[in-house]
XYZ file of C-alpha atoms in Angstrom:
560
model
C -21.813 -6.567 -27.110
C -21.600 -4.130 -30.026
C -20.899 -0.567 -28.881
C -19.070 2.611 -29.826
C -15.532 3.402 -28.768
C -16.762 6.295 -26.606
C -19.164 4.032 -24.721
C -16.452 1.373 -24.445
C -14.245 3.881 -22.623
C -16.996 4.509 -20.088
C -17.710 0.796 -19.704
C -13.999 0.230 -19.111
C -14.029 2.850 -16.351
C -16.970 1.115 -14.686
C -15.166 -2.240 -14.874
C -12.260 -0.574 -13.006
C -14.683 0.641 -10.301
C -14.326 4.300 -11.262
C -17.093 6.479 -9.867
C -15.779 9.962 -10.489
C -13.854 11.804 -13.176
C -12.686 15.379 -13.652
C -12.590 16.998 -17.028
C -13.227 19.687 -19.607
C -14.882 19.040 -22.992
C -13.684 20.030 -26.452
C -13.888 19.027 -30.079
C -11.654 15.945 -30.123
C -13.189 14.418 -26.988
C -16.796 15.308 -27.825
C -17.954 11.740 -28.647
C -16.921 10.656 -25.145
C -18.761 13.592 -23.591
C -21.843 12.742 -25.622
C -21.739 9.224 -24.183
C -21.263 10.698 -20.686
C -24.619 12.473 -21.036
C -26.428 9.195 -20.382
C -23.853 7.571 -18.060
C -25.731 7.667 -14.764
C -23.160 5.556 -12.892
C -20.302 8.008 -13.460
C -20.084 11.436 -11.851
C -18.277 14.067 -13.860
C -16.881 17.249 -12.315
C -16.493 20.128 -14.763
C -13.293 21.993 -13.862
C -12.460 25.474 -15.116
C -8.987 24.672 -16.475
C -7.451 21.364 -17.511
C -4.586 21.739 -15.027
C -7.320 21.819 -12.376
C -8.619 18.471 -13.658
C -5.237 16.809 -13.156
C -4.700 18.263 -9.680
C -8.266 17.440 -8.610
C -7.725 13.854 -9.748
C -4.486 13.827 -7.722
C -6.266 15.071 -4.608
C -8.961 12.438 -5.081
C -6.359 9.689 -5.512
C -4.357 10.798 -2.471
C -7.395 10.953 -0.186
C -9.140 7.797 -1.469
C -6.260 5.469 -2.350
C -7.947 4.875 -5.717
C -6.910 5.858 -9.223
C -7.742 9.442 -10.142
C -9.206 9.963 -13.616
C -9.234 13.091 -15.770
C -10.557 13.647 -19.296
C -9.599 16.506 -21.624
C -9.555 17.348 -25.302
C -6.613 17.493 -27.727
C -4.038 20.213 -28.300
C -4.134 22.863 -25.558
C -6.463 20.733 -23.446
C -3.891 17.944 -23.418
C -0.869 20.210 -22.914
C -2.594 21.904 -19.977
C -2.537 18.638 -17.973
C 1.212 18.116 -18.386
C 2.064 19.917 -15.123
C -0.372 17.673 -13.244
C 1.137 14.569 -14.816
C 4.660 15.674 -13.896
C 3.472 16.365 -10.362
C 1.863 12.920 -10.090
C 4.958 11.248 -11.520
C 7.297 12.753 -8.920
C 4.878 12.175 -6.026
C 3.858 8.634 -7.073
C 0.139 9.330 -7.518
C -1.947 6.880 -9.617
C -3.717 8.752 -12.429
C -5.286 7.768 -15.717
C -5.556 10.748 -18.025
C -7.648 10.354 -21.177
C -7.021 12.867 -23.952
C -8.955 13.280 -27.154
C -7.010 13.425 -30.420
C -7.741 14.501 -33.988
C -8.965 11.943 -36.555
C -6.220 9.409 -37.322
C -6.078 10.479 -40.960
C -4.953 13.948 -39.816
C -2.209 12.780 -37.438
C 1.085 14.489 -38.262
C -0.527 17.147 -40.476
C -0.592 19.962 -37.880
C -4.369 19.749 -37.867
C -6.421 22.132 -35.754
C -5.746 21.431 -32.060
C -3.337 18.613 -32.813
C -0.403 18.133 -30.441
C 1.965 15.182 -30.099
C 0.892 14.521 -26.536
C 2.515 11.070 -26.586
C 5.914 12.616 -27.277
C 5.301 15.496 -24.891
C 4.322 13.296 -21.921
C 6.806 10.479 -22.391
C 9.098 11.748 -19.572
C 6.250 12.446 -17.110
C 4.185 9.249 -17.314
C 4.754 5.619 -16.340
C 3.224 4.652 -19.678
C 1.371 6.341 -22.509
C -0.361 5.011 -25.591
C -2.290 6.332 -28.570
C -5.452 4.447 -29.586
C -6.428 4.751 -33.256
C -8.918 1.877 -33.446
C -12.007 1.296 -31.305
C -11.108 -2.396 -30.985
C -8.019 -1.485 -28.909
C -9.915 0.337 -26.174
C -10.754 -2.414 -23.626
C -7.285 -3.961 -23.525
C -5.463 -0.620 -23.433
C -7.711 0.759 -20.687
C -7.176 -2.365 -18.587
C -3.406 -2.068 -18.986
C -3.527 1.630 -18.135
C -5.237 1.035 -14.797
C -2.885 -1.809 -13.943
C 0.246 0.218 -14.657
C -1.030 3.286 -12.784
C -1.365 1.212 -9.600
C 1.318 -1.471 -9.904
C 4.434 -1.139 -7.786
C 5.284 2.522 -7.393
C 2.091 4.270 -8.540
C 2.095 7.012 -11.133
C 0.290 8.642 -14.040
C -0.684 7.015 -17.338
C -1.947 8.880 -20.398
C -4.210 7.355 -23.060
C -4.646 9.426 -26.231
C -7.713 8.406 -28.264
C -8.382 9.635 -31.784
C -11.861 10.910 -32.606
C -12.526 8.136 -35.136
C -11.640 5.518 -32.480
C -14.273 7.072 -30.225
C -16.868 7.011 -33.015
C -15.999 3.522 -34.317
C -17.687 0.294 -33.210
C -16.359 -2.820 -31.493
C -17.505 -5.955 -29.750
C -16.916 -4.983 -26.125
C -15.309 -7.608 -23.886
C -13.374 -6.494 -20.816
C -10.734 -8.383 -18.870
C -8.534 -7.024 -16.107
C -4.903 -6.844 -17.193
C -2.658 -9.732 -16.156
C 1.089 -9.186 -16.615
C 3.015 -11.989 -18.256
C 5.740 -12.023 -15.598
C 6.176 -10.955 -12.003
C 7.806 -7.625 -11.269
C 10.958 -7.737 -9.088
C 9.206 -6.607 -5.892
C 6.573 -9.351 -6.310
C 9.143 -12.069 -5.700
C 9.878 -13.393 -2.221
C 12.031 -11.208 -0.014
C 15.737 -11.944 -0.171
C 16.222 -13.931 3.056
C 19.878 -12.960 3.416
C 19.141 -9.256 3.008
C 16.255 -9.537 5.448
C 18.380 -11.128 8.153
C 21.179 -8.627 7.524
C 18.686 -5.823 8.070
C 17.393 -7.373 11.293
C 20.954 -7.846 12.575
C 21.850 -4.225 11.876
C 18.706 -3.022 13.657
C 19.287 -5.255 16.681
C 22.929 -4.193 17.040
C 22.478 -0.488 16.405
C 22.932 2.045 19.237
C 21.565 5.076 17.388
C 19.077 3.814 14.769
C 16.817 6.284 12.988
C 13.606 5.671 10.991
C 13.134 7.928 7.952
C 9.554 7.632 6.718
C 8.366 8.633 3.261
C 5.228 8.644 1.154
C 5.674 4.955 0.361
C 4.418 4.005 3.829
C 1.116 5.793 3.146
C 0.847 4.336 -0.358
C 1.339 0.832 1.061
C -1.126 1.537 3.885
C 1.594 0.374 6.272
C 0.919 2.908 9.039
C -0.165 0.252 11.569
C 2.884 -1.918 10.856
C 5.149 1.114 11.191
C 3.637 1.948 14.586
C 4.134 -1.627 15.785
C 7.706 -1.699 14.514
C 8.630 1.646 16.085
C 7.062 0.777 19.430
C 8.799 -2.598 19.584
C 12.233 -1.217 18.721
C 11.808 2.250 20.320
C 13.531 3.844 17.333
C 12.965 7.591 16.770
C 10.779 8.374 13.752
C 11.034 11.322 11.368
C 8.915 11.961 8.268
C 9.607 13.563 4.927
C 7.180 16.234 3.712
C 5.149 13.599 1.846
C 5.528 11.112 4.687
C 3.701 13.377 7.145
C 0.648 11.716 8.749
C 2.139 8.232 8.301
C 3.030 8.416 12.004
C 1.147 10.383 14.701
C 2.949 13.633 15.459
C 1.952 13.464 19.128
C 3.593 10.046 19.610
C 6.632 10.118 21.960
C 8.794 8.439 19.291
C 8.049 11.108 16.684
C 10.963 13.521 16.419
C 9.862 15.764 13.559
C 10.001 16.508 9.866
C 13.048 16.063 7.685
C 14.130 18.535 5.065
C 15.099 22.113 4.339
C 12.545 23.624 6.741
C 12.106 20.566 8.935
C 12.841 20.246 12.637
C 16.249 21.072 14.071
C 17.011 17.735 15.739
C 15.412 15.670 12.985
C 17.955 17.067 10.534
C 21.005 17.692 12.716
C 21.044 14.247 14.342
C 20.953 12.484 10.981
C 24.714 12.962 11.112
C 24.854 11.303 14.557
C 22.877 8.141 13.760
C 24.739 4.885 13.217
C 21.887 3.354 11.208
C 19.321 4.923 8.884
C 16.240 2.829 8.096
C 14.698 4.564 5.101
C 11.199 3.338 4.234
C 9.363 4.460 1.112
C 11.503 7.573 0.674
C 13.953 8.444 -2.068
C 16.632 10.568 -0.361
C 15.476 13.663 -2.191
C 17.896 16.595 -2.194
C 15.569 18.598 0.070
C 16.036 15.858 2.695
C 19.742 15.161 2.282
C 21.128 18.587 1.510
C 24.709 18.280 0.280
C 25.198 14.561 -0.341
C 28.930 14.746 0.275
C 28.342 15.414 3.976
C 25.143 13.398 4.478
C 25.217 10.694 7.192
C 28.670 9.417 6.273
C 28.932 7.703 9.667
C 25.737 5.672 9.229
C 24.906 2.388 7.593
C 21.717 2.466 5.543
C 18.823 0.038 5.189
C 16.698 1.153 2.246
C 13.197 -0.295 1.824
C 11.569 0.707 -1.443
C 9.354 -0.837 -4.095
C 11.202 0.931 -6.925
C 14.577 -0.620 -7.764
C 15.622 2.618 -9.492
C 15.726 4.390 -6.106
C 18.161 1.936 -4.512
C 21.685 3.420 -4.434
C 20.564 6.315 -6.636
C 21.515 9.034 -4.161
C 22.666 7.247 -1.008
C 24.460 3.888 -0.855
C 22.466 1.193 0.949
C 24.234 -1.410 3.065
C 21.048 -3.488 2.824
C 18.240 -3.061 0.277
C 14.793 -4.624 0.593
C 12.990 -4.288 -2.732
C 9.396 -4.698 -1.644
C 6.215 -3.070 -0.427
C 6.635 -1.197 2.891
C 3.857 -3.198 4.555
C 5.436 -6.529 3.594
C 8.886 -5.396 4.742
C 7.677 -4.168 8.130
C 5.489 -7.216 8.756
C 8.442 -9.499 8.066
C 11.020 -7.476 9.989
C 8.734 -7.362 13.026
C 9.283 -11.078 13.516
C 13.069 -10.702 13.634
C 13.788 -7.477 15.518
C 14.313 -7.424 19.266
C 12.675 -5.042 21.768
C 14.949 -2.075 22.517
C 14.867 1.194 24.511
C 17.330 3.778 23.090
C 16.365 6.296 25.788
C 19.660 8.202 25.662
C 19.385 8.525 21.875
C 15.774 9.732 22.098
C 16.798 12.291 24.717
C 19.209 13.844 22.227
C 16.226 14.684 20.016
C 14.326 16.094 22.990
C 17.262 18.347 23.832
C 17.364 19.640 20.254
C 13.631 20.311 20.262
C 13.852 22.290 23.500
C 16.360 24.555 21.800
C 14.184 24.855 18.679
C 11.093 25.535 20.789
C 12.809 28.282 22.781
C 14.374 30.029 19.788
C 11.623 29.580 17.166
C 8.413 27.746 18.027
C 7.324 29.638 21.141
C 7.539 33.037 19.431
C 5.999 31.780 16.186
C 2.835 30.194 17.629
C 2.221 32.657 20.483
C 3.452 36.110 19.496
C 2.502 38.900 21.870
C 2.685 41.819 19.467
C 2.958 42.682 15.810
C 1.120 41.171 12.862
C -0.501 37.733 12.877
C 2.007 34.987 12.050
C 1.419 32.031 9.760
C 2.449 29.652 12.534
C -0.178 30.907 14.981
C -2.914 30.440 12.373
C -1.884 26.833 11.785
C -1.353 26.209 15.513
C -4.871 27.404 16.360
C -6.342 25.461 13.434
C -4.610 22.311 14.647
C -6.019 22.777 18.150
C -9.539 23.492 16.941
C -9.598 20.411 14.675
C -7.664 18.242 17.163
C -5.328 17.296 14.315
C -8.104 15.316 12.601
C -8.521 17.358 9.422
C -7.119 16.702 5.955
C -4.730 19.540 5.141
C -4.196 20.269 1.449
C -1.404 22.769 1.015
C -0.027 24.743 -1.871
C 3.676 25.506 -2.287
C 5.741 28.102 -0.458
C 6.268 29.410 3.053
C 2.718 28.535 4.134
C 3.338 24.936 3.005
C 6.369 24.593 5.267
C 4.593 26.294 8.180
C 1.545 24.031 7.815
C 3.777 20.962 7.696
C 5.662 22.103 10.799
C 2.824 23.287 13.031
C -0.209 21.155 12.242
C -0.330 18.117 14.534
C -1.344 15.237 12.246
C -3.036 12.709 14.507
C -4.888 10.762 11.816
C -3.346 8.768 8.996
C -3.303 10.049 5.420
C -4.160 13.621 6.387
C -1.559 15.656 4.498
C -1.793 16.320 0.758
C 0.711 18.588 -0.933
C 2.906 18.932 -4.008
C 6.319 17.611 -2.987
C 8.712 16.723 -5.777
C 7.582 19.256 -8.378
C 6.575 22.031 -5.973
C 3.570 23.101 -8.035
C 1.981 26.409 -7.109
C -1.748 26.322 -7.833
C -2.013 22.717 -6.647
C -4.011 23.152 -3.451
C -7.417 24.483 -4.536
C -8.187 21.846 -7.197
C -6.541 19.100 -5.095
C -8.760 20.077 -2.159
C -11.790 19.680 -4.431
C -10.702 16.146 -5.284
C -9.901 15.316 -1.656
C -13.293 16.588 -0.508
C -15.106 14.394 -3.022
C -13.055 11.407 -1.844
C -13.586 12.033 1.875
C -16.928 13.748 2.414
C -16.919 12.533 6.022
C -13.793 14.519 6.892
C -12.893 18.186 7.213
C -10.788 19.200 4.215
C -8.900 22.472 4.642
C -6.851 24.088 1.897
C -3.939 26.216 3.120
C -2.821 28.525 0.321
C -0.574 31.539 -0.148
C -1.808 34.635 -1.943
C 0.504 33.896 -4.883
C -0.398 30.254 -5.398
C -4.106 30.917 -4.927
C -4.160 33.121 -8.012
C -2.664 30.392 -10.190
C -5.854 28.328 -10.160
C -8.295 30.768 -8.570
C -10.878 29.927 -11.252
C -11.541 26.552 -9.607
C -13.682 28.437 -7.075
C -16.292 27.964 -9.791
C -16.230 24.193 -9.184
C -16.561 24.679 -5.419
C -19.586 26.895 -6.021
C -21.251 24.797 -8.719
C -20.926 21.555 -6.752
C -21.481 23.272 -3.356
C -18.501 21.418 -1.921
C -17.684 22.014 1.763
C -14.078 22.971 1.024
C -12.588 25.237 3.671
C -9.989 27.651 2.257
C -7.475 29.641 4.292
C -5.385 32.176 2.401
C -2.284 33.285 4.312
C -1.765 36.644 2.646
C 1.617 38.333 3.123
C 1.579 40.289 -0.126
C 4.664 38.506 -1.443
C 5.859 35.378 -3.149
C 7.077 34.587 0.332
C 9.542 31.762 -0.159
C 11.293 33.478 -3.055
C 11.355 36.734 -1.044
C 12.970 34.877 1.895
C 15.736 33.578 -0.353
C 16.228 37.053 -1.818
C 16.593 38.442 1.696
C 19.023 35.789 2.912
C 21.079 34.989 -0.177
C 20.606 37.875 -2.655
C 21.341 40.895 -0.426
C 17.677 41.851 -0.007
C 17.294 42.539 -3.721
C 13.539 41.913 -3.896
C 13.144 41.346 -7.594
C 9.504 40.959 -8.673
C 8.188 39.185 -5.584
C 5.804 41.821 -4.213
C 2.162 41.250 -5.203
C -0.735 43.626 -5.848
C -3.575 41.313 -4.880
C -7.305 41.463 -5.568
C -9.893 41.625 -2.808
C -10.096 37.883 -2.171
C -13.271 38.237 -0.107
C -15.065 39.956 -2.977
C -13.759 37.354 -5.420
C -15.231 34.585 -3.241
C -18.494 36.456 -2.860
C -18.635 36.721 -6.652
C -18.915 32.916 -6.617
C -21.484 33.096 -3.775
C -18.938 31.560 -1.365
C -19.064 33.042 2.171
C -15.809 34.757 3.090
C -14.143 37.077 5.579
C -10.808 38.802 6.106
C -8.880 38.900 9.371
C -6.194 41.488 10.074
C -6.189 41.505 13.890
C -5.047 38.742 16.242
C -8.114 39.281 18.435
C -10.399 38.223 15.565
C -8.524 35.100 14.494
C -10.022 32.493 16.837
C -13.616 33.480 16.108
C -12.946 33.584 12.354
C -11.516 30.053 12.442
C -14.652 28.927 14.273
C -16.794 30.489 11.528
C -14.755 28.627 8.914
C -14.973 25.254 10.621
C -18.681 25.442 11.499
C -19.813 26.546 8.020
C -22.131 24.004 6.383
C -20.740 24.507 2.903
C -17.637 26.142 1.422
C -15.936 29.014 3.210
C -12.955 31.249 2.482
C -10.918 32.908 5.214
C -8.213 35.386 4.270
C -5.721 36.072 7.062
C -3.408 39.002 6.533
C -0.104 37.854 8.048
C 3.287 39.411 8.764
C 4.757 40.549 5.465
C 8.450 39.761 5.795
C 8.268 36.696 7.999
C 10.890 33.990 7.456
C 10.517 30.245 8.024
C 13.174 28.659 10.223
C 14.929 26.301 10.798
C 16.454 26.286 7.351
C 19.170 24.333 5.579
C 20.649 26.731 3.017
C 20.754 25.484 -0.556
C 23.923 23.485 -1.140
C 24.595 23.051 2.582
C 24.439 19.812 4.563
C 21.922 18.766 7.207
C 24.526 19.590 9.860
C 24.464 23.231 8.700
C 20.812 23.767 9.634
C 20.160 27.330 10.810
C 17.833 28.468 13.574
C 17.942 32.073 12.377
């Protein structure tokens, strides 16, 4: 079938079952946008900034399990998506980003809106490629979608010159078939498998560390079966949250710098760590020199590059988390570990008395972030999808929302990208219209992509937005207080009237300053038919504890 390159791109998307794309038009991508005008089977969401397109595609991918797609023009349009690509790379999110490029004859001439986006994005993509001929489009698009999803997911960028979009080709599409199997596609190493089972069966203080890979593999059911059979305590990384129900008796909390007291402290008491789909990030391990030196490690990961990168593994299973858990289930023996589990309960009682009780149920003073999240969790019964930005509110939301439904927590983990939540919540809402999507955002991060309120308004999306406004860049201010002698250097914010900003977009909004108004305001938010913004003015100089100071080990976790 004879067609143009622009139409071939759209046909390729349809062959990959794409229904939705996020983008922003411009000169070098205009032929594709012209073809989109008549493409009734594809829904396009016009963002207000290209970074918003990347984050919205990430939110869509995280909530749907599909590949997120964004489309932008050359030059500044392409460079504006780089942060989103870096974010997706670190958090293993499958994206295909299509960028327009100047005519091939002008490549390398510093033409108007030309940028070497292939060179720029090489470190933050799984693969990138520049198309200069229309005939290349079907095969390159097929490879792009395969690579984005294969193994450890991630972003792919396809740069397409304007003449390739305008040129003609005979369109034939075939899904990409790799010439050889990837390492994780081979059969599990039987010796390693049995070694893992033996270690688990013999361990007295085993500990399950759960990362994002369990959610990517859709292995939540297998994890639950495995944990309940072995009675091993379960902790989640920030990105692993909602892979295991937080109200389950085997759940012992969140790992990491602002995670739970026992979940971190007792890492250095375990005799066996079973790490599944997590990469031993520095925010989880703290100082590596003092991290779990007494424990043997079983590391299950689909990416060979993660094995022994930070922590030595006694046994490594290079495979998908679902496959590993299904296979191990047949070889592990039922256990109890009641004494070991009680150690976590003892730690939590201490944490609850010293931190949690006062945070979620204060009797005086300003509203706290924790009580907002605690009430939200109760009112939604832990069933909502929380999309959080980056900062103190992110840690509080992760700590105090009770995730009772799988795949319910979307945040920026590895890159820590402020401005992520609003566009990501747009993408998540479009992927899960049957669920309540709530964006939890700080006053600083909200202003980084505040313009995406225009998308919420134009599409009338039922995104619920809660701004926890403390008038500071809260996490940086906390560090300045604790580690820089209270030298508050450029962290105080003069904010706009967020309610009036929302009303300017015809989005209903209200501000809460008093504790007595909070419950009713949350009800208004949750019962609104369409979008709604709730600004809660919270305690200004509130700190998030527990905390592992930078450079310290997990055993140095502080309660105050």
